[in-house]
XYZ file of C-alpha atoms in Angstrom:
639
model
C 64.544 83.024 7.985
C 63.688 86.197 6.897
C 60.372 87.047 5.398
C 62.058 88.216 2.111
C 62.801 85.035 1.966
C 59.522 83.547 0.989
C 57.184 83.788 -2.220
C 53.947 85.376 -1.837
C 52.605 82.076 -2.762
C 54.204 80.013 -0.165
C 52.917 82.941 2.250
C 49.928 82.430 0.844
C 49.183 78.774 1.297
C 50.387 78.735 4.707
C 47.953 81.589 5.384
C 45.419 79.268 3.865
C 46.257 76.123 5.568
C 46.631 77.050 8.790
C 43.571 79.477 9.185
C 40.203 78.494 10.721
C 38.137 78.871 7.943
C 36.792 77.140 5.359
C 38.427 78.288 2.306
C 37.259 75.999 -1.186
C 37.466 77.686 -4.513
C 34.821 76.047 -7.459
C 35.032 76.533 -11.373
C 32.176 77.680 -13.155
C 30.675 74.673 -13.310
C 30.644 74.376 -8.928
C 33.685 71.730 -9.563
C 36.165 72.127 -6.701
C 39.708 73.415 -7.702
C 40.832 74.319 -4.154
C 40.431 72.595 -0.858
C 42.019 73.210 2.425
C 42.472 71.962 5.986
C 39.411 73.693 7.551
C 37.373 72.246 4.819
C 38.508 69.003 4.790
C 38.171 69.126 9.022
C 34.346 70.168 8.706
C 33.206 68.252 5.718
C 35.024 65.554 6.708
C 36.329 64.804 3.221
C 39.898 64.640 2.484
C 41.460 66.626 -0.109
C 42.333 64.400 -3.130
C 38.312 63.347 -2.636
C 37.050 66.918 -3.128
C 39.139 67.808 -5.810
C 36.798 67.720 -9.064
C 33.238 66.953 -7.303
C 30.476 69.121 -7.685
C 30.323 71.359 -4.902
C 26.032 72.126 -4.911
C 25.383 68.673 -5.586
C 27.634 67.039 -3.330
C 27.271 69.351 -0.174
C 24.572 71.399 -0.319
C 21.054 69.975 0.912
C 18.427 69.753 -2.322
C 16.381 73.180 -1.054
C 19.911 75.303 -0.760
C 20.923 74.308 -4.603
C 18.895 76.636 -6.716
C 19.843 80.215 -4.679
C 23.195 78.831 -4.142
C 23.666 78.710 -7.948
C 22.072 81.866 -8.542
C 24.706 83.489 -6.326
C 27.451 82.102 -7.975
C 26.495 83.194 -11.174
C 26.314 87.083 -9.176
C 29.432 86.382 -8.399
C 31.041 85.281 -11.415
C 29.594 88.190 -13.140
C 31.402 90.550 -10.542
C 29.179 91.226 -8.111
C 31.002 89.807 -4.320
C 28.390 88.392 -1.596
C 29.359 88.850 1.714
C 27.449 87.289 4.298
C 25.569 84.251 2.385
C 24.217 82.092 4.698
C 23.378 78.296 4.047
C 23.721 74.610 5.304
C 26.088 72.066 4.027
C 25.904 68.250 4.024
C 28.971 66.647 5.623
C 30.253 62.922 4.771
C 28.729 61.596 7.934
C 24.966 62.845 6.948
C 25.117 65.647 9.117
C 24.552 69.620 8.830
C 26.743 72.431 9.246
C 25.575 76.000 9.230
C 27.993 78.440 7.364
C 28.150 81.972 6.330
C 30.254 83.059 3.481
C 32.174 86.026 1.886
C 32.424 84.998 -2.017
C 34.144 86.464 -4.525
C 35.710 85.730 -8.333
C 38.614 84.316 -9.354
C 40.283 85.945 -12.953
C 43.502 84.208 -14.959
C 46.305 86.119 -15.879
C 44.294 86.469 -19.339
C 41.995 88.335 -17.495
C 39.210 85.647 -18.133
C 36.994 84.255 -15.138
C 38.240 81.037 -14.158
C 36.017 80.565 -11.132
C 35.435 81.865 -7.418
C 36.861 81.511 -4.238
C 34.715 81.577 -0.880
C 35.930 81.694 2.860
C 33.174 80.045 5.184
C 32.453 80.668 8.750
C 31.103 77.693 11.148
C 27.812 79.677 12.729
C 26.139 76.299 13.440
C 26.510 77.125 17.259
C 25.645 80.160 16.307
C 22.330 79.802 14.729
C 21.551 76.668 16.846
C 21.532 79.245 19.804
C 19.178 81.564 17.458
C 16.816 79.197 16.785
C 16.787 77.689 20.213
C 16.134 81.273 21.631
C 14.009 82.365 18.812
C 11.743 78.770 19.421
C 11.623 80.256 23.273
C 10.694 83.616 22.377
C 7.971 82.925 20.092
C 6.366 80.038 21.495
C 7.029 80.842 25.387
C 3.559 81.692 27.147
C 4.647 84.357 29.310
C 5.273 87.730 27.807
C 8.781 88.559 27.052
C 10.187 91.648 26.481
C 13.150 94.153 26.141
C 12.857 97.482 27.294
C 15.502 100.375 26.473
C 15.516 103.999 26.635
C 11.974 105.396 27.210
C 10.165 102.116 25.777
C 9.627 98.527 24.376
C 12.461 97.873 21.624
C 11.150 94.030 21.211
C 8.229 91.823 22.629
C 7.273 88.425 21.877
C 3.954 87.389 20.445
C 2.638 86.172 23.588
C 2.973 90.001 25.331
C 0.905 91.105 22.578
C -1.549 88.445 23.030
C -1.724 89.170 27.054
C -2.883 93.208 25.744
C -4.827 92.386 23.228
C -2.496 93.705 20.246
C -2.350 92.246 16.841
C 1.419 94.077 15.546
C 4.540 94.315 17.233
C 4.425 97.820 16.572
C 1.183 99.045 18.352
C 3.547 98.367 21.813
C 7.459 98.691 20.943
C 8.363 102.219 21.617
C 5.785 102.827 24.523
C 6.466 102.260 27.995
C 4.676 99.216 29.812
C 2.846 101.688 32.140
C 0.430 103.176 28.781
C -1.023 99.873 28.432
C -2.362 100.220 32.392
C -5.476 101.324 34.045
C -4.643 104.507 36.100
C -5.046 102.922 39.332
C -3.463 100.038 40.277
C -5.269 97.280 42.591
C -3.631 99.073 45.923
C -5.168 102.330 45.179
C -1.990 104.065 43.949
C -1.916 105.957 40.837
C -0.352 103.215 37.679
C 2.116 106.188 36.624
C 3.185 106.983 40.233
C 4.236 102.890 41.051
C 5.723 102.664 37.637
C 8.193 105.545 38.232
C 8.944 103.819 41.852
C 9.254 100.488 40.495
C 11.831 101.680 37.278
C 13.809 103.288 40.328
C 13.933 100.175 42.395
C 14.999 98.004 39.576
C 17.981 100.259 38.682
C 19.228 100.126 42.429
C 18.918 96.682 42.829
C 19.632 95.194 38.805
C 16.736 93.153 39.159
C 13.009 93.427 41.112
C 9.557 91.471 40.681
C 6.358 92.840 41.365
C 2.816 92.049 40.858
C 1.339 94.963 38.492
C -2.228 95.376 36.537
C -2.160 96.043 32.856
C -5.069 96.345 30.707
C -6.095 95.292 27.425
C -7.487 97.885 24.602
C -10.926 97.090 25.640
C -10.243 97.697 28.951
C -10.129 94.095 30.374
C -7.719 93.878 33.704
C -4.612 91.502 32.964
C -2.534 90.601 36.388
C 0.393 89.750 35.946
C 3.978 88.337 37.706
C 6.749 90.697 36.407
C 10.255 90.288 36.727
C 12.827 92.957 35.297
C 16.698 92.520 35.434
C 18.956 94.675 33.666
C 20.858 93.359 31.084
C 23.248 94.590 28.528
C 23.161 94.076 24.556
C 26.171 95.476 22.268
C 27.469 97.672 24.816
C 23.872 99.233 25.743
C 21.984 98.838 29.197
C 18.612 97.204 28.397
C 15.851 95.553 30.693
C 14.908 91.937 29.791
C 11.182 91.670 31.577
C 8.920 88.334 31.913
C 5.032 88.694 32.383
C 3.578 85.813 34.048
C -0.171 86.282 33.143
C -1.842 85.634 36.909
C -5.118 85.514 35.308
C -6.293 82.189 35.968
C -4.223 81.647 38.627
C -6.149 84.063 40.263
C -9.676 83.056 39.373
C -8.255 79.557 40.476
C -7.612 80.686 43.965
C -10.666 82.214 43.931
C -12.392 79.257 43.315
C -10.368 77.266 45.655
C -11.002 79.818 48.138
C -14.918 79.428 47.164
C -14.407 75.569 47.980
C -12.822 76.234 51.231
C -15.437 78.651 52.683
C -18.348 76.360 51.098
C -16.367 73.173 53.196
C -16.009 75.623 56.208
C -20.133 76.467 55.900
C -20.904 73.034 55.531
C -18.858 71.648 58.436
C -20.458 74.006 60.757
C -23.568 73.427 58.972
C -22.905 69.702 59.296
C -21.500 70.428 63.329
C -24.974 72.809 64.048
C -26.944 69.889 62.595
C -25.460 67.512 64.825
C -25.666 69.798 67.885
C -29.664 70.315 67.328
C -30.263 66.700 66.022
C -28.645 65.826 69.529
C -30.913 68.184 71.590
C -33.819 68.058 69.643
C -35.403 65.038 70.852
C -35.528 66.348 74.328
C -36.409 69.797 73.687
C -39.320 68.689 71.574
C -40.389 66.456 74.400
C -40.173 69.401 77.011
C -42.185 71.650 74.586
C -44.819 68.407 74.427
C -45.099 68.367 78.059
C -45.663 72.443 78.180
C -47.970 71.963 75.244
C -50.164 68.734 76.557
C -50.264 71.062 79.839
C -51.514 74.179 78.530
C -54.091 72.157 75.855
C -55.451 70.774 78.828
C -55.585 74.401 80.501
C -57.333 75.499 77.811
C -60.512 73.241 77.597
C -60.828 74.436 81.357
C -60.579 77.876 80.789
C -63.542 80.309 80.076
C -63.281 81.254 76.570
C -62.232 84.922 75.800
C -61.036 85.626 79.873
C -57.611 86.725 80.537
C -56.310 83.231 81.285
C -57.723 81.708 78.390
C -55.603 84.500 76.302
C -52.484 84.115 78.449
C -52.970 79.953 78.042
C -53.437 80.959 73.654
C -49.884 83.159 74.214
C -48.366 80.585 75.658
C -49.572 77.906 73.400
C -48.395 79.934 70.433
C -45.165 80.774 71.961
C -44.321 76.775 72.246
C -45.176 76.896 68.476
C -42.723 79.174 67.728
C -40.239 77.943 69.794
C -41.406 74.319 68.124
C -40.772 75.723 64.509
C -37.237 77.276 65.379
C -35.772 73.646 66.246
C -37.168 72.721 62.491
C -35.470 75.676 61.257
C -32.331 74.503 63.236
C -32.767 70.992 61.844
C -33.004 72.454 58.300
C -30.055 74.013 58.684
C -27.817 70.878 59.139
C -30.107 69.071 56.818
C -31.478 66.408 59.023
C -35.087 67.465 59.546
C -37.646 64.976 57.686
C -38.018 65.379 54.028
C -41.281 64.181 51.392
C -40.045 65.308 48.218
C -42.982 65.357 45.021
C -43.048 66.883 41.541
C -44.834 69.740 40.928
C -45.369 73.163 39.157
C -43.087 75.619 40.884
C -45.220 78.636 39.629
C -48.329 78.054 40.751
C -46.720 77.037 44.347
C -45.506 80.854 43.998
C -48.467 82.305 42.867
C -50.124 80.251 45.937
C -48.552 81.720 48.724
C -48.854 85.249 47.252
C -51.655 86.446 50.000
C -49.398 84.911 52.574
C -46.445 86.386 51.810
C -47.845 90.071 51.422
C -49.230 89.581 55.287
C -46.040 89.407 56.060
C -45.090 93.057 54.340
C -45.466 95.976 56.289
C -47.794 98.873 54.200
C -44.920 100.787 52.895
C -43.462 97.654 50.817
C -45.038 95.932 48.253
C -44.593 92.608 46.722
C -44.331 92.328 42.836
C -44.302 88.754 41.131
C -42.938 88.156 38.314
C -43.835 84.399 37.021
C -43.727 83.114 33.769
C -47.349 81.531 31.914
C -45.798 78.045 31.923
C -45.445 75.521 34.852
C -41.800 75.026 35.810
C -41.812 71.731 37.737
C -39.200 70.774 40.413
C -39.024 67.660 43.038
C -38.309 69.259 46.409
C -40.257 69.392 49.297
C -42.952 71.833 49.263
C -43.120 73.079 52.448
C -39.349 73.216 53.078
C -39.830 75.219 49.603
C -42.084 77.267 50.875
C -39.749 78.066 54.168
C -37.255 79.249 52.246
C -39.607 81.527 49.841
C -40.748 83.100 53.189
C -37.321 83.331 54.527
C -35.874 85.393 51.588
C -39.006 87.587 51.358
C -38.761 88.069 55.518
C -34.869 89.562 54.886
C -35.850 91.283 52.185
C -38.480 93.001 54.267
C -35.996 93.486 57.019
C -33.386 95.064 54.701
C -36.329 97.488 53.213
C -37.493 98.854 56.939
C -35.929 102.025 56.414
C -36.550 102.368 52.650
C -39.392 101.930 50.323
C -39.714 100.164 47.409
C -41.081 97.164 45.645
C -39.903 93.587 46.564
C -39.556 91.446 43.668
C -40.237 87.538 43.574
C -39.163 86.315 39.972
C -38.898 82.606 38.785
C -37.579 81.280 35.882
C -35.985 78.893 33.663
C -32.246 78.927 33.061
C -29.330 76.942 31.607
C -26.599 75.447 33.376
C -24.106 73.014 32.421
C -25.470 70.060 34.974
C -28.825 70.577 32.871
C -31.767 72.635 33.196
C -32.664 75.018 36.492
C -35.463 76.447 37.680
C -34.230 79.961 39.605
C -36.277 82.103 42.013
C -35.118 85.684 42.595
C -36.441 88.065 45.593
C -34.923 91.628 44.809
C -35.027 94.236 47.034
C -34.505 98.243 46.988
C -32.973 97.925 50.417
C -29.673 99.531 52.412
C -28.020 96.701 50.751
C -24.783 94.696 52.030
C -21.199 95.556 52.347
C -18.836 93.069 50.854
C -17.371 91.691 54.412
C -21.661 91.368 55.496
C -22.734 89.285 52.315
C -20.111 86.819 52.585
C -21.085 85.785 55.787
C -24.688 86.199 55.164
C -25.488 82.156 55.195
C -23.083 81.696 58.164
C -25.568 80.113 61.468
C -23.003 81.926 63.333
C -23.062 85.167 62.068
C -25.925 87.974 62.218
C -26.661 91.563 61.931
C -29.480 91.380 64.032
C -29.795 93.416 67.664
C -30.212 90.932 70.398
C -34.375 91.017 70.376
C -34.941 91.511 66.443
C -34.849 87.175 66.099
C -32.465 84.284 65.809
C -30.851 85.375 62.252
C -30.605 82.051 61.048
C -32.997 82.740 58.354
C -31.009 82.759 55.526
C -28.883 80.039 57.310
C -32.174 78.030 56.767
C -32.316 79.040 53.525
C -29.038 77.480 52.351
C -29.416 74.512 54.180
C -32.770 73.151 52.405
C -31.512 74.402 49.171
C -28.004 72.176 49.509
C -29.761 69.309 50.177
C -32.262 69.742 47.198
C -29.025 69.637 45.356
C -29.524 73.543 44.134
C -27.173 76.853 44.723
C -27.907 79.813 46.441
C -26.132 83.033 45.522
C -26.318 86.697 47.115
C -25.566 90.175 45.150
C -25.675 93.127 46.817
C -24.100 96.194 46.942
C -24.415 99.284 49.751
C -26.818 101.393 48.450
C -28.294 99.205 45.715
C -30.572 96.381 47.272
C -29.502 92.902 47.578
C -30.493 89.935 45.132
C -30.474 86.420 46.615
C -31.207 83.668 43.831
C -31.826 80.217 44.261
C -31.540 78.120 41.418
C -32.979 74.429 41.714
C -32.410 71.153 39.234
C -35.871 71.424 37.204
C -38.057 68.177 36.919
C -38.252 66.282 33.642
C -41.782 65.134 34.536
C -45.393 66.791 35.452
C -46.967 66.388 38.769
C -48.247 63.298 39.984
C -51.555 63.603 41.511
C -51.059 62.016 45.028
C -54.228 61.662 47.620
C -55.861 64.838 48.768
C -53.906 66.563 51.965
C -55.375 66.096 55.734
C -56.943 68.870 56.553
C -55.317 70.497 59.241
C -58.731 71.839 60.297
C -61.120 69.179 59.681
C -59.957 66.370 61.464
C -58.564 62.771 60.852
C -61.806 60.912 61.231
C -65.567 61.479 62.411
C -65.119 58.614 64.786
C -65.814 59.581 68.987
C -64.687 57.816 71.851
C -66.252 55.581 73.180
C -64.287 54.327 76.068
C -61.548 52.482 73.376
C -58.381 51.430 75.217
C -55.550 52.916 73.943
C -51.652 51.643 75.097
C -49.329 54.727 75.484
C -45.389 54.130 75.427
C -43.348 57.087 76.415
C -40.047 57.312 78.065
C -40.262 60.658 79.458
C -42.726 60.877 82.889
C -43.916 64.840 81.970
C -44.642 64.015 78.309
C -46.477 60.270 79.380
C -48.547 62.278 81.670
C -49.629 65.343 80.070
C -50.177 62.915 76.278
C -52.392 60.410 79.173
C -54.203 63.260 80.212
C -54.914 64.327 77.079
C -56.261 61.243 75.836
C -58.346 60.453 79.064
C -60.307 63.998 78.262
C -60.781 62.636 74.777
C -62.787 60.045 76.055
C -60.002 57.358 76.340
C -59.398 54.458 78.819
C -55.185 54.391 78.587
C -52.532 52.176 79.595
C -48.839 53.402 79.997
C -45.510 51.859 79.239
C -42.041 53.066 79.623
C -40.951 51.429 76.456
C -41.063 49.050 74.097
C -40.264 46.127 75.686
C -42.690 47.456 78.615
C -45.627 47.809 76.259
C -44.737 44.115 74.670
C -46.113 42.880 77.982
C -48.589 44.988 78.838
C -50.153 44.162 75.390
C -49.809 40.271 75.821
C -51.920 40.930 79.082
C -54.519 43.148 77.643
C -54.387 42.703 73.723
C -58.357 42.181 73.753
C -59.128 45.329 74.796
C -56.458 47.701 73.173
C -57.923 49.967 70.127
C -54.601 51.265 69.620
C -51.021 52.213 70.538
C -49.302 54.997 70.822
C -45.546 55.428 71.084
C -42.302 57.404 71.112
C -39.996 57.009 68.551
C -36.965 57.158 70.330
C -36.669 55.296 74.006
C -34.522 53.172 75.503
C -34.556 49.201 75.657
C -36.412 49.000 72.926
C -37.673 51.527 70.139
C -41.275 52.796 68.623
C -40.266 51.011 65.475
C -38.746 48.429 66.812
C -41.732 47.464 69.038
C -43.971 47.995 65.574
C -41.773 45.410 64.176
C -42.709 43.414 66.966
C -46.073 43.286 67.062
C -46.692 42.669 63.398
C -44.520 39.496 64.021
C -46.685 38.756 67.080
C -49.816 38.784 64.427
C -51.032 41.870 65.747
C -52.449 44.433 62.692
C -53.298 47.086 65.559
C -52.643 50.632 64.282
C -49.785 52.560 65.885
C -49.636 56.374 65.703
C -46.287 57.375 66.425
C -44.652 60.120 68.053
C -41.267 61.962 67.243
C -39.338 64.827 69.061
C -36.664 64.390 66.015
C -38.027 63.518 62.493
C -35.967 60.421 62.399
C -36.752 59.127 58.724
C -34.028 56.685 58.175
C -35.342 54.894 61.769
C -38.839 54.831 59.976
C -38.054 53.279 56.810
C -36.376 50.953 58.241
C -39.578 49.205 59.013
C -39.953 47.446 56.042
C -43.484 45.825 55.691
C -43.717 46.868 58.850
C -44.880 49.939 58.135
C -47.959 50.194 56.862
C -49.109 49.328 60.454
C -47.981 52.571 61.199
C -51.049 54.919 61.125
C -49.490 58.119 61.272
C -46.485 59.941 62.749
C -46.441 63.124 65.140
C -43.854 65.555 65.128
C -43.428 66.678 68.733
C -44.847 69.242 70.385
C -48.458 69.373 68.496
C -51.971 70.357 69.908
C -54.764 68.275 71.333
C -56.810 68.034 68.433
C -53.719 66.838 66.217
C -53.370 63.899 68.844
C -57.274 63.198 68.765
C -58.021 62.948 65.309
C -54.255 60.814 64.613
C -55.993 58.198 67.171
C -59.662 58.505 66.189
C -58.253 57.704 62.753
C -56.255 54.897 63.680
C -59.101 53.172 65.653
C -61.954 53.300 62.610
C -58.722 51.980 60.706
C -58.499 49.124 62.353
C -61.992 48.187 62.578
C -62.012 48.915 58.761
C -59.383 46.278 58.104
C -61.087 43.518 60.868
């Protein structure tokens, strides 16, 4: 068969029939004249249907109608569209995405009978585009597309990461002008950029962490990854920014955790190490002590031994207050927490703590007018107020300046705080040196300029008062330590006056009173006997608790009082108080500690108001004396 053979009509409608697209031709009134094989396939309507319905009613969704009919009226007055996107209904209820190139149909008359249009399916098409436009404008990392010297497109979410409002403040530049000019390894931002563009063309792809930087000059670190791409013929680079931001200051707080876990095992491990020793070192130091107490009343005031029996009696206090500073540091010393004003504690302990200032610093405090009450212990408060004005003393030895103490109230999201600052004009601290600076394991001190565990201290009594402790310092520039504690939400309680330290316990003198003394440890029982024989006492001894139980069932009509360890074996101090009161005994107890053991006390119950007082091992003669002076006109008070 020979082409010449056919009409141009037949040609025509096989043309029609058998192409892919959706050919349909509508009269002016959108009724459908023509329908073919493509249509029928994608609207799912056969052809004898179609014929005669109206197209925009029928096929087109409501929205589409109006601007659908408005073109065909352009079109019927001559002007083709080419390119008219819209969506079309089919039988089953679902959409179909089409383009279309539309143009009019005239008779033989020369009138307009109507228009023919030839549709293209696109719904895979624009499905895709929506899907990747959905991805593009709602994805969180920056995404962009980089040709020639710059940006050509960006999402919103790149703009967001720089700060930028418009697409065009960043398409056309080059990644690299949005950068500080040094990146985080030193290396000049312009300098890595033209390395990293390199790598990424030898390779096709490359990821890297880089530093950008907002328009008012905030860092932004970022994950990038660039691979080369290419789009219509032309090498592009499709990039990702991963914003690291919070990921970063997530690790850093994770890291935070870890080193505060680390510090508080060893804490926690240093605690336990003194807690175990404590006891006996304490009772070694009580032996020295009783020994060189007794020494002393035998000694000719002011002569060389008496001053070399003081030295030594002051040295066993130091070495007595550096086990409490130990036992602070793993939080297990003895605690008596009150409410009171903060500020005037401060203002207090201002002669004391300029004693402890050498004449080229001075101390400056800066309080407020109102009371700023905490519950803490005050003299654990007052270690660590003498401990952070000590290192800032230390760090000030080879500078001058003033030292600044300042309290005051702050906000924090756990509820109000009450935050001392000591400020110093000092060498200050390289970064490595302050983050170790509340380590019990790490100094800067020369072997001979003290234990370093100052600040150690420090950290230790303000964890367990449930407040933070936070260094800033800088080489150069002085350090700042601040310690902020949970404020009280009442005054201070007035509580019975304070023993004085210097007065004495009682008026009461021996008088030959028999006093029972329980100790474990043979050096301690004889130098605390001793002791209490020059006082004037008759004593009996006992090894422990169960020890004393019969020694007091054999002479309970002549003992004044007893005296006993708190730790011993067989039988305890408080467990031997226990005993006693069940006996029917109210005889006063004083006892003695090497290890503030508080939990061992209160577990005493009722028991322990028979307790008259408690020594912490070592302490001095007249400490001992006046405890059991007091306890004796005690318990002839309550007879």
């Amino acid at each position: 068969m020979h082409l010449s053979d056919l009409s141009l009509e037949s040609l025509l409608d096989a043309a029609i029939e058998t192409t892919g697209s959706v050919v349909i031709a509508l009269r002016p009134d959108h009724t459908i004249m023509f329908w073919n094989r493509a249509a029928e396939e994608l609207f799912g309507v056969p052809r004898e249907q179609a014929l005669g319905q109206d197209y925009v009613q029928t096929f087109l969704l409501a929205e589409d109608r109006a601007g659908v009919t408005a073109d065909i009226q352009k079109v019927l007055a001559g002007e083709p569209t080419h390119g008219y996107e819209d969506d079309a209904m089919r039988v089953d209820g679902s959409r179909r995405s089409l383009v279309w190139n539309v143009r009019r149909l005239v008779g033989v008359s020369g009138a307009v009978v109507g228009i023919v249009a030839a549709g293209f399916d696109i719904t895979a098409r624009r499905d895709a585009e929506r899907t990747f436009r959905l991805v593009w404008n709602e994805s969180t990392e920056g995404l962009l597309i980089g040709g020639g010297p710059g940006i050509v497109d960006c999402n919103p979410a790149a703009l967001a990461m720089l700060g930028l409002t418009d697409r065009d403040q960043l398409v056309g530049h080059h990644p690299r002008e949005f950068s500080p000019e040094f990146q985080p390894d030193g290396r000049r931002s312009s300098e890595r950029a033209a390395e990293l563009d390199r790598l990424t063309r030898e390779r096709g792809e490359h990821r890297f962490t880089w530093t950008h930087q907002k328009l008012d000059g905030t860092p932004v670190p970022t994950d990038v990854h660039v691979r080369l791409a290419s789009l219509n013929g032309r090498r592009v680079t499709v990039i990702a920014w991963r914003d690291l931001t919070e990921a970063y200051a997530t690790a850093a707080r994770e890291n935070e955790l870890r080193e505060h876990l680390v510090r508080a095992q060893r804490l926690d491990a240093l605690g336990h190490l003194v807690g175990g020793i404590a006891h006996d070192f304490n009772n070694l130091l009580s032996a020295i002590r009783g020994s060189l107490d007794l020494a002393a009343m035998d000694s000719t005031p002011g002569s060389a031994v008496a001053d070399e029996i003081a030295l030594a009696q002051d040295t066993t206090t130091r070495a007595a207050t550096l086990v409490q500073q130990l036992l602070a540091i793993g939080r297990q010393g003895e605690s008596t927490r009150v409410t009171f004003d903060w500020v005037a504690a401060v203002r207090e302990r201002e002669r004391l703590l300029r004693r402890l200032l050498p004449s080229h610093c001075t101390l400056v405090l800066e309080l407020p007018a109102v009371p700023l009450f905490v519950w803490a212990d005050a003299a654990q408060l007052e270690q660590v107020l003498v401990n952070l004005v000590v290192n800032a003393r230390d760090a000030t030895s080879r500078t001058s300046g003033p030292i600044r103490v300042v309290v005051q109230p702050v906000a924090a999201a756990d509820g109000a705080r009450v935050r001392t600052e000591v400020i110093d004009a000092g060498t200050g601290m390289a970064p490595e040196v302050s983050a170790r600076v509340f380590d019990p394991f790490f100094t800067t001190k020369a072997v001979g300029e003290g234990s370093g565990l100052g600040l150690a201290v420090v950290y230790g009594i303000v964890s367990s008062h449930g407040g933070t402790v936070r260094v800033e310092s800088a080489l150069g520039r002085g350090t700042t330590i601040s310690v902020d504690l949970p404020a009280a939400t009442t005054p201070a309680v007035a509580t019975d006056a304070p023993v004085d330290e210097t007065g004495g316990w009682g008026s009461h003198a021996a008088q030959g009173e028999t006093v029972l003394l329980v100790e474990d440890e043979p050096s301690v029982r004889s130098a605390i006997a001793r002791l209490l024989q020059r006082a004037g006492y008759e004593v009996l001894e006992a090894t422990h608790g169960a020890e004393a139980l019969t020694v007091w069932h054999a002479h309970a009509s002549r003992v004044h009082a007893v005296v006993s360890d708190v730790r011993m074996p067989v039988m305890t101090g408080p467990e031997l108080v226990r005993q006693l009161r069940l006996s029917g005994s109210r005889i006063p107890v004083v006892l003695m500690s090497g290890f503030a053991d508080a939990e061992v006390l209160q577990s005493l119950g009722d028991a322990a108001n028979a307790v008259s007082a408690v020594l912490n091992k070592p302490f001095e003669a007249s400490v001992l004396r006046r405890a059991v002076a007091s306890a004796i006109d005690e318990g002839r008070a309550s007879r």
